[in-house]
Amino acid sequence: MKRGKFYLRRDLKGEDIVKFRLEVMEFSEKYGVETAKEAFGVSRSTVYRWRKIYKDSGYNPSAL
């Protein structure tokens, strides 16, 4: 299974993970999921899963 750069970056913790995920979602909204997938190294399904979690939480970033 191919791993994106997010999975290779072990230095991300707590708030940094949330910031990264929000950045990926904002980028994907502006440029599209396929572009975000290539730019950040995450799968399409991951982006959509994060969007659903974020929406279902009432747009609470700490849910990410």
PDB file of C-alpha atoms in Angstrom:
ATOM      1  CA  MET A   1       0.000   0.000   0.000  1.00  0.00           C
ATOM      2  CA  LYS A   2       1.380   3.380  -0.997  1.00  0.00           C
ATOM      3  CA  ARG A   3       1.801   5.788   1.863  1.00  0.00           C
ATOM      4  CA  GLY A   4       1.452   9.549   1.493  1.00  0.00           C
ATOM      5  CA  LYS A   5       3.724  12.088   3.081  1.00  0.00           C
ATOM      6  CA  PHE A   6       1.324  12.537   5.993  1.00  0.00           C
ATOM      7  CA  TYR A   7       1.928   8.988   7.119  1.00  0.00           C
ATOM      8  CA  LEU A   8       5.677   9.412   6.779  1.00  0.00           C
ATOM      9  CA  ARG A   9       5.762  12.549   8.910  1.00  0.00           C
ATOM     10  CA  ARG A  10       6.007  11.310  12.436  1.00  0.00           C
ATOM     11  CA  ASP A  11       6.633  14.820  13.767  1.00  0.00           C
ATOM     12  CA  LEU A  12       2.937  15.749  13.556  1.00  0.00           C
ATOM     13  CA  LYS A  13       1.204  15.724  16.920  1.00  0.00           C
ATOM     14  CA  GLY A  14      -2.102  16.997  18.303  1.00  0.00           C
ATOM     15  CA  GLU A  15      -2.752  20.490  16.976  1.00  0.00           C
ATOM     16  CA  ASP A  16      -0.427  19.952  14.020  1.00  0.00           C
ATOM     17  CA  ILE A  17      -2.541  17.023  12.833  1.00  0.00           C
ATOM     18  CA  VAL A  18      -5.701  19.115  13.045  1.00  0.00           C
ATOM     19  CA  LYS A  19      -4.036  22.004  11.174  1.00  0.00           C
ATOM     20  CA  PHE A  20      -2.811  19.624   8.494  1.00  0.00           C
ATOM     21  CA  ARG A  21      -6.231  18.051   8.007  1.00  0.00           C
ATOM     22  CA  LEU A  22      -7.946  21.452   7.857  1.00  0.00           C
ATOM     23  CA  GLU A  23      -5.369  22.621   5.324  1.00  0.00           C
ATOM     24  CA  VAL A  24      -5.995  19.536   3.172  1.00  0.00           C
ATOM     25  CA  MET A  25      -9.764  20.074   3.289  1.00  0.00           C
ATOM     26  CA  GLU A  26      -9.517  23.789   2.462  1.00  0.00           C
ATOM     27  CA  PHE A  27      -7.113  23.054  -0.383  1.00  0.00           C
ATOM     28  CA  SER A  28      -9.397  20.342  -1.745  1.00  0.00           C
ATOM     29  CA  GLU A  29     -12.384  22.706  -1.655  1.00  0.00           C
ATOM     30  CA  LYS A  30     -10.476  25.287  -3.671  1.00  0.00           C
ATOM     31  CA  TYR A  31      -8.521  23.094  -6.114  1.00  0.00           C
ATOM     32  CA  GLY A  32     -10.303  19.739  -6.029  1.00  0.00           C
ATOM     33  CA  VAL A  33      -9.781  16.433  -4.304  1.00  0.00           C
ATOM     34  CA  GLU A  34      -7.512  14.960  -6.991  1.00  0.00           C
ATOM     35  CA  THR A  35      -5.113  17.918  -6.742  1.00  0.00           C
ATOM     36  CA  ALA A  36      -5.135  17.741  -2.937  1.00  0.00           C
ATOM     37  CA  LYS A  37      -4.471  14.025  -3.164  1.00  0.00           C
ATOM     38  CA  GLU A  38      -1.327  14.641  -5.189  1.00  0.00           C
ATOM     39  CA  ALA A  39      -0.203  17.710  -3.230  1.00  0.00           C
ATOM     40  CA  PHE A  40      -0.584  16.216   0.246  1.00  0.00           C
ATOM     41  CA  GLY A  41      -0.248  12.506  -0.404  1.00  0.00           C
ATOM     42  CA  VAL A  42      -3.589  11.476   1.058  1.00  0.00           C
ATOM     43  CA  SER A  43      -6.245   9.371  -0.619  1.00  0.00           C
ATOM     44  CA  ARG A  44      -9.575  10.605  -1.948  1.00  0.00           C
ATOM     45  CA  SER A  45     -11.427   8.536   0.599  1.00  0.00           C
ATOM     46  CA  THR A  46      -9.383  10.079   3.416  1.00  0.00           C
ATOM     47  CA  VAL A  47     -10.273  13.617   2.327  1.00  0.00           C
ATOM     48  CA  TYR A  48     -13.966  12.714   2.146  1.00  0.00           C
ATOM     49  CA  ARG A  49     -13.805  10.915   5.500  1.00  0.00           C
ATOM     50  CA  TRP A  50     -12.237  13.981   7.153  1.00  0.00           C
ATOM     51  CA  ARG A  51     -14.907  16.209   5.579  1.00  0.00           C
ATOM     52  CA  LYS A  52     -17.672  13.971   6.952  1.00  0.00           C
ATOM     53  CA  ILE A  53     -16.161  13.878  10.442  1.00  0.00           C
ATOM     54  CA  TYR A  54     -15.762  17.658  10.416  1.00  0.00           C
ATOM     55  CA  LYS A  55     -19.329  18.264   9.186  1.00  0.00           C
ATOM     56  CA  ASP A  56     -20.884  15.708  11.548  1.00  0.00           C
ATOM     57  CA  SER A  57     -19.115  17.347  14.501  1.00  0.00           C
ATOM     58  CA  GLY A  58     -20.738  20.686  13.738  1.00  0.00           C
ATOM     59  CA  TYR A  59     -17.491  21.957  12.203  1.00  0.00           C
ATOM     60  CA  ASN A  60     -15.526  21.421  15.393  1.00  0.00           C
ATOM     61  CA  PRO A  61     -11.816  21.215  14.438  1.00  0.00           C
ATOM     62  CA  SER A  62     -10.960  19.184  17.525  1.00  0.00           C
ATOM     63  CA  ALA A  63     -12.979  16.282  16.061  1.00  0.00           C
ATOM     64  CA  LEU A  64     -10.284  15.865  13.436  1.00  0.00           C
TER      65      LEU A  64
END
